[in-house]
Coordinates of N, CA and C in Angstrom, one line a residue:
M1 N -58.0 -29.1 85.5 CA -57.0 -28.2 84.9 C -56.8 -28.6 83.4
P2 N -56.8 -27.7 82.5 CA -56.7 -28.0 81.1 C -55.2 -28.5 80.8
T3 N -55.1 -29.4 79.9 CA -53.8 -29.8 79.5 C -53.0 -28.7 78.7
I4 N -51.8 -28.5 79.1 CA -51.0 -27.5 78.5 C -50.0 -28.1 77.6
T5 N -50.0 -27.7 76.3 CA -49.1 -28.1 75.3 C -48.1 -27.0 75.0
Y6 N -46.9 -27.2 75.5 CA -45.9 -26.2 75.3 C -45.2 -26.2 73.9
P7 N -44.9 -25.0 73.4 CA -44.2 -25.0 72.1 C -42.8 -25.6 72.2
K8 N -42.4 -26.2 71.1 CA -41.1 -26.8 71.1 C -40.0 -25.7 71.1
T9 N -38.9 -25.9 71.8 CA -37.8 -24.9 71.8 C -36.6 -25.6 71.3
K10 N -36.1 -25.1 70.2 CA -34.9 -25.7 69.6 C -33.7 -25.6 70.4
R11 N -32.8 -26.6 70.2 CA -31.5 -26.6 70.9 C -30.4 -26.4 69.9
V12 N -29.4 -25.7 70.2 CA -28.2 -25.4 69.3 C -27.0 -26.0 70.0
D13 N -26.0 -26.2 69.1 CA -24.7 -26.8 69.6 C -23.8 -25.7 70.0
V14 N -23.9 -25.2 71.2 CA -23.0 -24.1 71.7 C -22.3 -24.7 73.0
V15 N -21.0 -24.8 72.9 CA -20.2 -25.4 74.0 C -19.0 -24.5 74.2
E16 N -18.8 -24.1 75.5 CA -17.6 -23.3 75.9 C -16.8 -24.0 77.0
K17 N -15.6 -23.6 77.0 CA -14.7 -24.1 78.1 C -14.4 -22.9 79.0
L18 N -14.9 -23.0 80.2 CA -14.8 -21.9 81.2 C -14.1 -22.4 82.5
F19 N -13.0 -21.8 82.8 CA -12.3 -22.2 84.0 C -12.1 -23.7 84.1
G20 N -11.7 -24.3 83.0 CA -11.4 -25.7 83.0 C -12.6 -26.6 82.9
Q21 N -13.8 -26.0 82.8 CA -15.0 -26.8 82.7 C -15.7 -26.7 81.4
T22 N -16.2 -27.7 80.8 CA -16.9 -27.7 79.5 C -18.4 -27.4 79.8
I23 N -18.9 -26.3 79.3 CA -20.2 -25.9 79.6 C -21.0 -25.9 78.3
S24 N -22.2 -26.6 78.3 CA -23.1 -26.6 77.2 C -24.2 -25.6 77.4
D25 N -24.5 -24.8 76.3 CA -25.5 -23.8 76.5 C -26.4 -23.8 75.2
P26 N -27.3 -24.8 75.2 CA -28.1 -25.1 74.0 C -29.1 -24.0 73.7
Y27 N -29.4 -23.1 74.7 CA -30.4 -22.1 74.5 C -29.8 -20.7 74.4
R28 N -28.6 -20.6 74.0 CA -27.9 -19.4 73.9 C -28.6 -18.4 72.9
W29 N -29.2 -19.0 71.9 CA -29.9 -18.2 70.9 C -31.0 -17.3 71.5
L30 N -31.6 -17.7 72.6 CA -32.7 -17.0 73.2 C -32.2 -15.7 73.9
E31 N -30.9 -15.5 74.0 CA -30.3 -14.3 74.5 C -30.3 -13.1 73.5
N32 N -30.6 -13.4 72.3 CA -30.7 -12.4 71.3 C -31.8 -11.4 71.6
D33 N -31.7 -10.2 71.0 CA -32.6 -9.1 71.3 C -34.0 -9.4 70.6
V34 N -35.0 -9.6 71.5 CA -36.3 -9.9 71.0 C -36.9 -8.8 70.1
R35 N -36.4 -7.6 70.2 CA -36.9 -6.5 69.4 C -36.5 -6.6 67.9
N36 N -35.4 -7.2 67.6 CA -35.0 -7.3 66.2 C -34.7 -8.7 65.7
N37 N -34.8 -9.7 66.6 CA -34.5 -11.1 66.2 C -35.9 -11.8 66.0
K38 N -36.2 -12.1 64.8 CA -37.6 -12.6 64.5 C -37.8 -14.0 65.1
E39 N -36.7 -14.8 65.2 CA -36.8 -16.1 65.8 C -37.2 -16.0 67.3
V40 N -36.5 -15.2 68.0 CA -36.7 -15.0 69.4 C -38.1 -14.4 69.6
G41 N -38.5 -13.4 68.7 CA -39.8 -12.8 68.8 C -40.9 -13.8 68.7
A42 N -40.7 -14.7 67.7 CA -41.8 -15.8 67.5 C -41.9 -16.7 68.7
W43 N -40.7 -17.0 69.3 CA -40.7 -17.9 70.5 C -41.4 -17.2 71.6
V44 N -41.2 -16.0 71.9 CA -41.9 -15.2 73.0 C -43.4 -15.2 72.7
E45 N -43.8 -14.9 71.5 CA -45.2 -14.8 71.1 C -45.9 -16.2 71.4
S46 N -45.2 -17.3 71.0 CA -45.8 -18.6 71.2 C -46.0 -18.9 72.7
Q47 N -45.0 -18.5 73.5 CA -45.0 -18.7 74.9 C -46.1 -17.9 75.6
N48 N -46.3 -16.7 75.1 CA -47.4 -15.8 75.6 C -48.7 -16.4 75.3
K49 N -48.9 -17.0 74.2 CA -50.2 -17.6 73.8 C -50.6 -18.7 74.8
V50 N -49.6 -19.5 75.1 CA -49.8 -20.6 76.0 C -50.2 -20.1 77.4
T51 N -49.4 -19.1 77.8 CA -49.6 -18.6 79.2 C -51.0 -17.9 79.3
N52 N -51.3 -17.1 78.3 CA -52.6 -16.4 78.4 C -53.8 -17.3 78.2
A53 N -53.6 -18.4 77.4 CA -54.7 -19.3 77.3 C -55.0 -20.0 78.6
Y54 N -54.0 -20.2 79.4 CA -54.2 -20.8 80.8 C -54.8 -19.8 81.7
L55 N -54.2 -18.6 81.8 CA -54.6 -17.6 82.7 C -56.1 -17.2 82.5
D56 N -56.5 -17.2 81.2 CA -57.9 -16.8 80.9 C -58.9 -17.7 81.5
T57 N -58.5 -18.9 81.9 CA -59.4 -19.9 82.4 C -59.6 -19.8 84.0
L58 N -58.8 -19.0 84.6 CA -58.8 -18.9 86.1 C -60.0 -18.2 86.5
P59 N -60.8 -18.7 87.4 CA -62.0 -18.1 87.9 C -61.7 -16.9 88.8
G60 N -62.5 -15.9 88.7 CA -62.3 -14.7 89.6 C -61.2 -13.7 89.2
R61 N -60.6 -14.0 88.1 CA -59.4 -13.2 87.6 C -59.9 -11.8 87.3
D62 N -61.1 -11.7 86.7 CA -61.6 -10.3 86.3 C -62.0 -9.5 87.5
I63 N -62.4 -10.2 88.6 CA -62.7 -9.5 89.8 C -61.5 -8.8 90.4
F64 N -60.4 -9.5 90.5 CA -59.1 -8.9 91.0 C -58.7 -7.8 90.0
K65 N -58.8 -8.1 88.7 CA -58.3 -7.1 87.8 C -59.1 -5.8 87.9
D66 N -60.4 -5.9 88.0 CA -61.3 -4.7 88.1 C -61.1 -3.9 89.4
R67 N -60.8 -4.7 90.5 CA -60.6 -4.0 91.7 C -59.3 -3.3 91.8
L68 N -58.2 -3.9 91.3 CA -56.9 -3.2 91.2 C -57.0 -2.0 90.3
K69 N -57.7 -2.1 89.2 CA -57.8 -1.0 88.3 C -58.5 0.2 89.0
Q70 N -59.5 -0.1 89.8 CA -60.3 0.9 90.5 C -59.4 1.6 91.6
L71 N -58.6 0.8 92.3 CA -57.7 1.3 93.3 C -56.6 2.2 92.7
Y72 N -56.2 1.8 91.5 CA -55.0 2.5 90.9 C -55.4 3.8 90.1
N73 N -56.7 4.0 90.0 CA -57.2 5.1 89.1 C -57.3 6.4 89.9
Y74 N -56.2 7.0 90.1 CA -56.2 8.3 90.8 C -55.0 9.1 90.3
E75 N -55.1 10.5 90.3 CA -54.0 11.3 89.8 C -52.8 11.2 90.7
R76 N -51.6 11.3 90.1 CA -50.3 11.2 90.8 C -49.4 12.3 90.2
F77 N -48.7 13.0 91.1 CA -47.7 14.0 90.8 C -46.4 13.7 91.5
T78 N -45.3 14.1 90.9 CA -44.1 14.1 91.7 C -43.8 15.5 92.2
I79 N -42.9 15.6 93.1 CA -42.5 17.0 93.6 C -41.8 17.7 92.5
P80 N -42.2 19.0 92.2 CA -41.6 19.7 91.1 C -40.2 20.0 91.3
V81 N -39.4 20.1 90.2 CA -38.0 20.5 90.3 C -37.9 21.9 89.6
K82 N -37.4 22.9 90.3 CA -37.3 24.2 89.8 C -35.9 24.4 89.1
K83 N -35.9 24.8 87.8 CA -34.7 25.1 87.1 C -35.0 26.3 86.2
G84 N -34.2 27.3 86.3 CA -34.3 28.5 85.5 C -35.7 29.1 85.5
G85 N -36.3 29.1 86.7 CA -37.6 29.7 86.8 C -38.8 28.8 86.4
R86 N -38.4 27.7 85.8 CA -39.5 26.7 85.4 C -39.6 25.6 86.4
Y87 N -40.8 24.9 86.4 CA -41.0 23.8 87.3 C -41.3 22.6 86.5
F88 N -40.5 21.5 86.7 CA -40.6 20.3 86.0 C -41.2 19.2 86.9
Y89 N -42.1 18.4 86.4 CA -42.7 17.4 87.3 C -43.3 16.3 86.4
L90 N -43.5 15.1 87.0 CA -44.1 14.0 86.4 C -45.6 13.9 86.8
Y91 N -46.4 13.5 85.9 CA -47.8 13.4 86.2 C -48.4 12.1 85.5
N92 N -49.4 11.5 86.2 CA -50.1 10.4 85.7 C -51.6 10.6 86.0
S93 N -52.4 10.6 85.0 CA -53.9 10.9 85.2 C -54.6 9.8 86.0
G94 N -53.9 8.6 86.1 CA -54.5 7.5 86.8 C -54.2 6.2 86.2
L95 N -54.6 5.9 85.0 CA -54.4 4.6 84.3 C -53.5 4.6 83.2
Q96 N -52.7 5.7 83.1 CA -51.7 5.8 82.0 C -50.6 4.7 82.3
N97 N -50.1 4.1 81.2 CA -49.0 3.1 81.4 C -47.7 3.8 81.9
Q98 N -47.5 5.0 81.4 CA -46.2 5.7 81.8 C -46.5 7.1 82.3
Q99 N -45.7 7.6 83.2 CA -45.8 8.9 83.7 C -45.3 9.9 82.6
V100 N -45.9 11.1 82.6 CA -45.7 12.1 81.5 C -44.9 13.2 82.2
L101 N -43.9 13.8 81.5 CA -43.1 14.9 82.0 C -43.8 16.2 81.6
Y102 N -44.1 17.0 82.6 CA -44.7 18.3 82.3 C -43.7 19.4 82.8
V103 N -44.0 20.7 82.3 CA -43.3 21.8 82.7 C -44.2 23.0 82.9
R104 N -44.0 23.8 83.9 CA -44.7 25.1 84.0 C -43.7 26.2 83.9
D105 N -44.0 27.2 83.1 CA -43.0 28.3 82.9 C -43.0 29.3 84.1
S106 N -44.0 29.2 85.0 CA -44.0 29.9 86.2 C -45.0 29.2 87.2
V107 N -45.0 29.7 88.4 CA -45.9 29.0 89.4 C -47.3 29.1 89.0
D108 N -47.8 30.2 88.4 CA -49.2 30.3 88.1 C -49.6 29.8 86.7
S109 N -48.6 29.5 85.8 CA -48.9 29.1 84.5 C -49.5 27.7 84.4
A110 N -50.1 27.3 83.4 CA -50.6 26.0 83.2 C -49.5 25.1 82.8
G111 N -49.6 23.8 83.2 CA -48.6 22.9 82.8 C -48.7 22.4 81.3
R112 N -47.6 22.2 80.7 CA -47.6 21.7 79.3 C -46.8 20.5 79.2
V113 N -47.2 19.6 78.3 CA -46.5 18.3 78.1 C -45.1 18.5 77.4
L114 N -44.1 18.0 78.0 CA -42.8 18.0 77.4 C -42.5 16.6 76.8
I115 N -42.7 15.5 77.5 CA -42.4 14.2 77.1 C -43.5 13.3 77.5
D116 N -44.2 12.6 76.5 CA -45.2 11.7 76.8 C -44.8 10.3 76.2
P117 N -44.2 9.5 77.1 CA -43.8 8.2 76.6 C -44.9 7.2 76.2
N118 N -46.1 7.6 76.6 CA -47.2 6.7 76.2 C -47.5 6.6 74.7
S119 N -46.9 7.6 74.0 CA -47.0 7.6 72.5 C -45.8 6.9 71.8
W120 N -44.9 6.4 72.6 CA -43.7 5.8 72.0 C -43.9 4.4 71.5
A121 N -44.8 3.6 72.1 CA -44.9 2.2 71.7 C -46.4 1.8 71.8
I122 N -46.9 1.0 70.9 CA -48.3 0.5 71.0 C -48.6 -0.2 72.2
D123 N -47.6 -1.0 72.8 CA -47.9 -1.8 74.0 C -47.7 -1.0 75.2
G124 N -47.2 0.3 75.1 CA -47.1 1.1 76.3 C -45.9 0.7 77.2
A125 N -45.0 -0.2 76.7 CA -43.9 -0.7 77.5 C -42.6 0.1 77.4
T126 N -42.6 1.2 76.6 CA -41.4 2.1 76.5 C -41.6 3.2 77.4
A127 N -40.6 3.4 78.3 CA -40.8 4.4 79.4 C -39.8 5.5 79.4
L128 N -40.2 6.6 80.0 CA -39.2 7.6 80.4 C -38.5 7.2 81.7
A129 N -37.2 7.0 81.6 CA -36.5 6.6 82.8 C -35.9 7.8 83.5
E130 N -34.5 7.8 83.6 CA -33.8 9.0 84.2 C -34.0 10.2 83.4
W131 N -34.1 11.4 84.0 CA -34.2 12.7 83.3 C -33.6 13.8 84.2
S132 N -33.2 14.8 83.6 CA -32.6 16.0 84.3 C -32.7 17.2 83.5
A133 N -33.2 18.3 84.1 CA -33.3 19.6 83.5 C -32.0 20.4 83.7
S134 N -31.6 21.1 82.7 CA -30.4 22.0 82.9 C -30.7 23.1 83.9
D135 N -29.7 23.7 84.5 CA -29.9 24.7 85.5 C -30.6 25.9 84.9
D136 N -30.4 26.2 83.6 CA -31.2 27.4 83.0 C -32.6 27.0 82.6
G137 N -32.9 25.7 82.7 CA -34.3 25.3 82.3 C -34.5 25.2 80.8
K138 N -33.5 25.3 80.0 CA -33.6 25.3 78.6 C -33.7 24.0 77.9
H139 N -33.1 23.0 78.6 CA -33.0 21.6 78.0 C -33.3 20.6 79.1
V140 N -33.8 19.5 78.6 CA -33.9 18.3 79.4 C -33.2 17.1 78.8
V141 N -32.3 16.5 79.5 CA -31.7 15.2 79.0 C -32.5 14.1 79.7
Y142 N -32.8 13.1 78.9 CA -33.7 12.0 79.4 C -33.3 10.7 78.8
A143 N -33.6 9.6 79.5 CA -33.2 8.2 79.1 C -34.5 7.5 78.7
V144 N -34.4 6.8 77.6 CA -35.6 6.0 77.1 C -35.3 4.5 77.5
Q145 N -36.3 3.9 78.1 CA -36.2 2.5 78.6 C -37.2 1.7 77.8
D146 N -36.7 0.7 77.2 CA -37.6 -0.2 76.3 C -37.9 -1.5 76.9
G147 N -39.2 -1.8 77.2 CA -39.6 -3.1 77.7 C -39.1 -3.5 79.0
G148 N -38.8 -2.5 79.9 CA -38.3 -2.8 81.2 C -36.8 -3.1 81.3
S149 N -36.1 -2.9 80.2 CA -34.7 -3.2 80.2 C -33.9 -2.2 81.0
D150 N -32.7 -2.6 81.5 CA -31.8 -1.7 82.2 C -31.1 -0.8 81.2
R151 N -31.1 -1.2 80.0 CA -30.3 -0.4 79.0 C -31.1 0.8 78.6
R152 N -30.4 1.9 78.2 CA -31.1 3.1 77.9 C -30.5 3.7 76.7
T153 N -31.3 4.6 76.0 CA -30.8 5.5 75.0 C -31.1 6.9 75.5
I154 N -30.1 7.7 75.5 CA -30.2 9.1 76.1 C -30.4 10.1 75.0
R155 N -31.4 10.9 75.2 CA -31.7 12.0 74.2 C -31.8 13.3 75.0
V156 N -31.9 14.4 74.2 CA -32.0 15.8 74.7 C -33.1 16.5 74.1
L157 N -33.9 17.2 74.9 CA -35.1 18.0 74.4 C -34.9 19.5 74.6
D158 N -35.3 20.3 73.6 CA -35.3 21.7 73.8 C -36.7 22.1 74.5
V159 N -36.6 22.7 75.6 CA -37.8 23.0 76.4 C -38.7 24.1 75.7
N160 N -38.0 25.1 75.1 CA -38.8 26.1 74.5 C -39.6 25.6 73.3
T161 N -39.0 24.8 72.5 CA -39.7 24.4 71.2 C -40.4 23.0 71.4
G162 N -39.9 22.2 72.4 CA -40.5 20.9 72.5 C -39.9 19.9 71.6
K163 N -38.8 20.3 70.8 CA -38.2 19.4 69.8 C -37.1 18.6 70.4
V164 N -37.0 17.4 69.9 CA -35.9 16.5 70.4 C -34.6 16.8 69.5
L165 N -33.5 17.1 70.1 CA -32.3 17.4 69.4 C -31.7 16.1 68.8
N166 N -30.7 16.3 67.9 CA -30.0 15.2 67.3 C -29.1 14.4 68.2
D167 N -28.8 15.0 69.4 CA -27.9 14.3 70.3 C -28.5 12.9 70.7
E168 N -27.7 11.8 70.6 CA -28.2 10.5 70.9 C -27.0 9.7 71.5
I169 N -27.2 9.1 72.7 CA -26.2 8.4 73.4 C -26.6 7.0 73.7
K170 N -25.8 6.0 73.3 CA -26.1 4.6 73.5 C -25.2 4.0 74.5
W171 N -25.5 2.7 74.8 CA -24.7 1.9 75.7 C -24.7 2.3 77.2
A172 N -25.8 3.1 77.5 CA -26.0 3.5 78.9 C -26.8 2.4 79.6
R173 N -26.6 2.2 80.9 CA -27.4 1.2 81.6 C -27.6 1.7 83.0
L174 N -28.8 2.0 83.4 CA -29.2 2.7 84.7 C -28.2 3.9 84.9
P175 N -28.2 4.8 84.0 CA -27.2 5.8 84.0 C -27.4 6.9 85.1
S176 N -26.3 7.5 85.5 CA -26.4 8.8 86.3 C -26.1 9.9 85.3
I177 N -26.9 11.0 85.3 CA -26.8 12.1 84.4 C -26.8 13.4 85.2
V178 N -25.8 14.2 85.0 CA -25.6 15.5 85.7 C -25.2 16.6 84.8
W179 N -25.9 17.7 84.7 CA -25.6 18.8 83.9 C -24.4 19.6 84.5
I180 N -23.6 20.3 83.7 CA -22.7 21.3 84.2 C -23.4 22.6 84.3
K181 N -22.9 23.6 85.1 CA -23.6 24.8 85.5 C -24.1 25.6 84.3
D182 N -23.2 25.7 83.2 CA -23.6 26.6 82.1 C -24.6 26.0 81.1
G183 N -24.9 24.7 81.3 CA -25.9 24.1 80.5 C -25.4 23.7 79.1
S184 N -24.1 23.7 78.9 CA -23.6 23.4 77.6 C -23.3 21.9 77.4
G185 N -23.5 21.1 78.5 CA -23.3 19.7 78.4 C -23.5 19.0 79.7
F186 N -23.3 17.7 79.7 CA -23.6 17.0 80.9 C -22.7 15.7 81.0
F187 N -22.5 15.3 82.3 CA -21.8 14.0 82.5 C -22.8 12.9 82.6
Y188 N -22.4 11.7 82.1 CA -23.3 10.5 82.2 C -22.4 9.3 82.3
T189 N -23.0 8.2 82.8 CA -22.3 7.0 82.9 C -22.7 6.0 81.8
R190 N -21.8 5.2 81.3 CA -22.1 4.3 80.2 C -21.1 3.1 80.3
F191 N -21.4 2.1 79.5 CA -20.5 0.9 79.4 C -19.9 0.9 78.1
P192 N -18.8 0.1 77.9 CA -18.1 0.1 76.6 C -19.1 -0.4 75.5
E193 N -18.9 0.0 74.3 CA -19.7 -0.4 73.2 C -19.5 -1.9 72.9
P194 N -20.5 -2.7 72.9 CA -20.3 -4.2 72.7 C -20.0 -4.5 71.3
K195 N -19.5 -5.7 71.1 CA -19.2 -6.2 69.7 C -20.5 -6.3 69.0
Q196 N -20.4 -6.4 67.7 CA -21.6 -6.5 66.8 C -22.5 -7.7 67.2
D197 N -23.8 -7.5 67.4 CA -24.7 -8.6 67.7 C -24.5 -9.2 69.1
E198 N -23.8 -8.5 69.9 CA -23.5 -9.1 71.3 C -24.0 -8.1 72.4
A199 N -24.9 -7.2 72.0 CA -25.4 -6.2 73.0 C -26.0 -6.9 74.2
F200 N -26.7 -8.0 74.1 CA -27.4 -8.6 75.2 C -26.4 -9.6 75.9
Q201 N -25.3 -9.9 75.3 CA -24.4 -10.9 76.0 C -23.2 -10.2 76.6
A202 N -23.0 -8.9 76.4 CA -21.9 -8.2 76.9 C -21.9 -8.1 78.4
G203 N -20.7 -8.2 79.1 CA -20.7 -8.2 80.5 C -21.0 -6.8 81.1
V204 N -21.5 -6.8 82.3 CA -21.8 -5.5 82.9 C -20.6 -5.1 83.8
E205 N -19.6 -4.5 83.1 CA -18.4 -4.2 83.7 C -17.7 -3.0 83.0
N206 N -16.8 -2.3 83.7 CA -16.1 -1.2 83.2 C -17.0 0.0 82.9
Q207 N -17.9 0.3 83.8 CA -18.8 1.5 83.6 C -17.9 2.7 83.8
T208 N -18.1 3.7 82.9 CA -17.2 4.9 82.9 C -18.0 6.2 82.8
V209 N -17.5 7.3 83.4 CA -18.1 8.6 83.3 C -17.6 9.3 82.0
Y210 N -18.5 9.8 81.2 CA -18.2 10.6 80.0 C -18.8 12.0 80.1
F211 N -18.3 12.9 79.3 CA -18.9 14.2 79.2 C -19.4 14.4 77.8
H212 N -20.6 14.8 77.6 CA -21.2 15.1 76.3 C -21.5 16.6 76.2
R213 N -21.0 17.2 75.1 CA -21.3 18.6 74.8 C -22.5 18.6 73.8
L214 N -23.5 19.5 74.1 CA -24.6 19.6 73.2 C -24.2 19.9 71.8
G215 N -24.9 19.2 70.9 CA -24.7 19.4 69.4 C -23.5 18.7 68.8
T216 N -22.9 17.8 69.6 CA -21.8 17.0 69.1 C -22.2 15.5 69.1
P217 N -21.6 14.7 68.2 CA -21.9 13.3 68.2 C -21.3 12.5 69.4
Q218 N -21.8 11.4 69.7 CA -21.3 10.6 70.9 C -19.8 10.3 70.7
A219 N -19.4 10.1 69.5 CA -18.0 9.7 69.2 C -17.0 10.7 69.8
Q220 N -17.5 12.0 69.9 CA -16.6 13.0 70.4 C -16.7 13.2 72.0
D221 N -17.5 12.4 72.6 CA -17.6 12.5 74.1 C -16.3 12.1 74.8
H222 N -16.0 12.8 75.8 CA -14.7 12.6 76.5 C -14.9 11.8 77.8
R223 N -14.0 10.8 77.9 CA -14.1 10.0 79.1 C -13.4 10.8 80.3
R224 N -14.0 10.8 81.4 CA -13.5 11.5 82.5 C -12.9 10.6 83.6
N225 N -11.6 10.9 83.9 CA -10.9 10.1 84.9 C -10.7 10.9 86.1
G226 N -11.8 11.1 86.9 CA -11.8 12.0 88.1 C -11.9 13.4 87.8
G227 N -11.9 14.3 88.8 CA -12.0 15.7 88.6 C -13.3 16.3 89.0
Y228 N -14.4 15.4 88.9 CA -15.7 15.9 89.2 C -16.5 14.8 90.0
V229 N -17.4 15.3 90.8 CA -18.3 14.4 91.5 C -19.7 14.8 91.3
G230 N -20.6 13.8 91.2 CA -22.0 14.1 91.1 C -22.7 13.9 92.4
F231 N -23.6 14.9 92.7 CA -24.4 14.8 94.0 C -25.9 14.9 93.7
C232 N -26.6 13.9 94.2 CA -28.1 13.9 94.0 C -28.8 14.1 95.3
R233 N -29.9 14.9 95.3 CA -30.6 15.2 96.5 C -32.0 14.6 96.5
S234 N -32.3 13.6 95.6 CA -33.6 13.0 95.5 C -33.4 11.5 95.0
L235 N -34.4 10.7 95.4 CA -34.3 9.3 95.0 C -34.5 9.1 93.5
D236 N -35.3 10.0 92.9 CA -35.5 9.9 91.4 C -34.4 10.5 90.6
R237 N -33.3 11.0 91.3 CA -32.1 11.5 90.6 C -32.5 12.7 89.7
A238 N -33.6 13.4 89.9 CA -33.9 14.5 89.1 C -33.3 15.8 89.7
R239 N -32.7 15.7 90.9 CA -32.1 16.9 91.5 C -30.6 16.5 91.7
C240 N -29.8 16.7 90.7 CA -28.4 16.3 90.7 C -27.5 17.5 90.2
E241 N -26.3 17.6 90.8 CA -25.4 18.6 90.4 C -24.0 18.1 90.3
A242 N -23.2 18.7 89.4 CA -21.8 18.3 89.3 C -20.9 19.3 89.9
F243 N -19.9 18.8 90.7 CA -19.0 19.7 91.4 C -17.6 19.3 91.0
K244 N -16.8 20.3 90.7 CA -15.4 20.1 90.3 C -14.5 20.0 91.6
L245 N -13.7 19.0 91.6 CA -12.8 18.7 92.7 C -11.5 19.6 92.5
I246 N -11.2 20.4 93.6 CA -10.0 21.2 93.5 C -9.1 20.9 94.7

């Protein structure tokens, strides 16, 4: 076995007193966002180099890789969702990193690409997560997942033109998204906006339901304290409806 020389990891002087106990956390700096923190990014890159240098020496690794690639190379479709006479579904040709969202304007028409997350990042690690088509089939609200994170950015797409609208919603984490019947907006779940530079350290608590009306900024979204309930009829949450409680 080759000798592994690990990169040095700096320690910082971070000490907190929690519940009467003094806790030292010298690696707190590694909790910063690797996407925009150069120091954390460099640390991850150096760790990957060490890991890959070792894995590349393992005998038979290519055999397993090639066999798994062969087994995974087949077309995959999800069950279509019918909205406003249109049919929405996810498709993977076989070896694509991410599933692609397609729409058919009728049963007999050809499918066309609505959202292809494979074009979002060079490493293919940015994915289309939760999504939902409006009842009239005119819009799709969808969540962007970066690098496998639970955190999402929610966007809206015009199905007719294929253009992404200016609507953008942050601070969502594994959100539930449900359109209202007239397609003018949707309910979604999100967490409070974290303090500056603390997005990765913020607690996962106080998740709240908000309502977003199309064409308005997130700052105008209304927090909902009851009155509606969301009901989903599929595990992928692509078939969800909002009902008003009376």
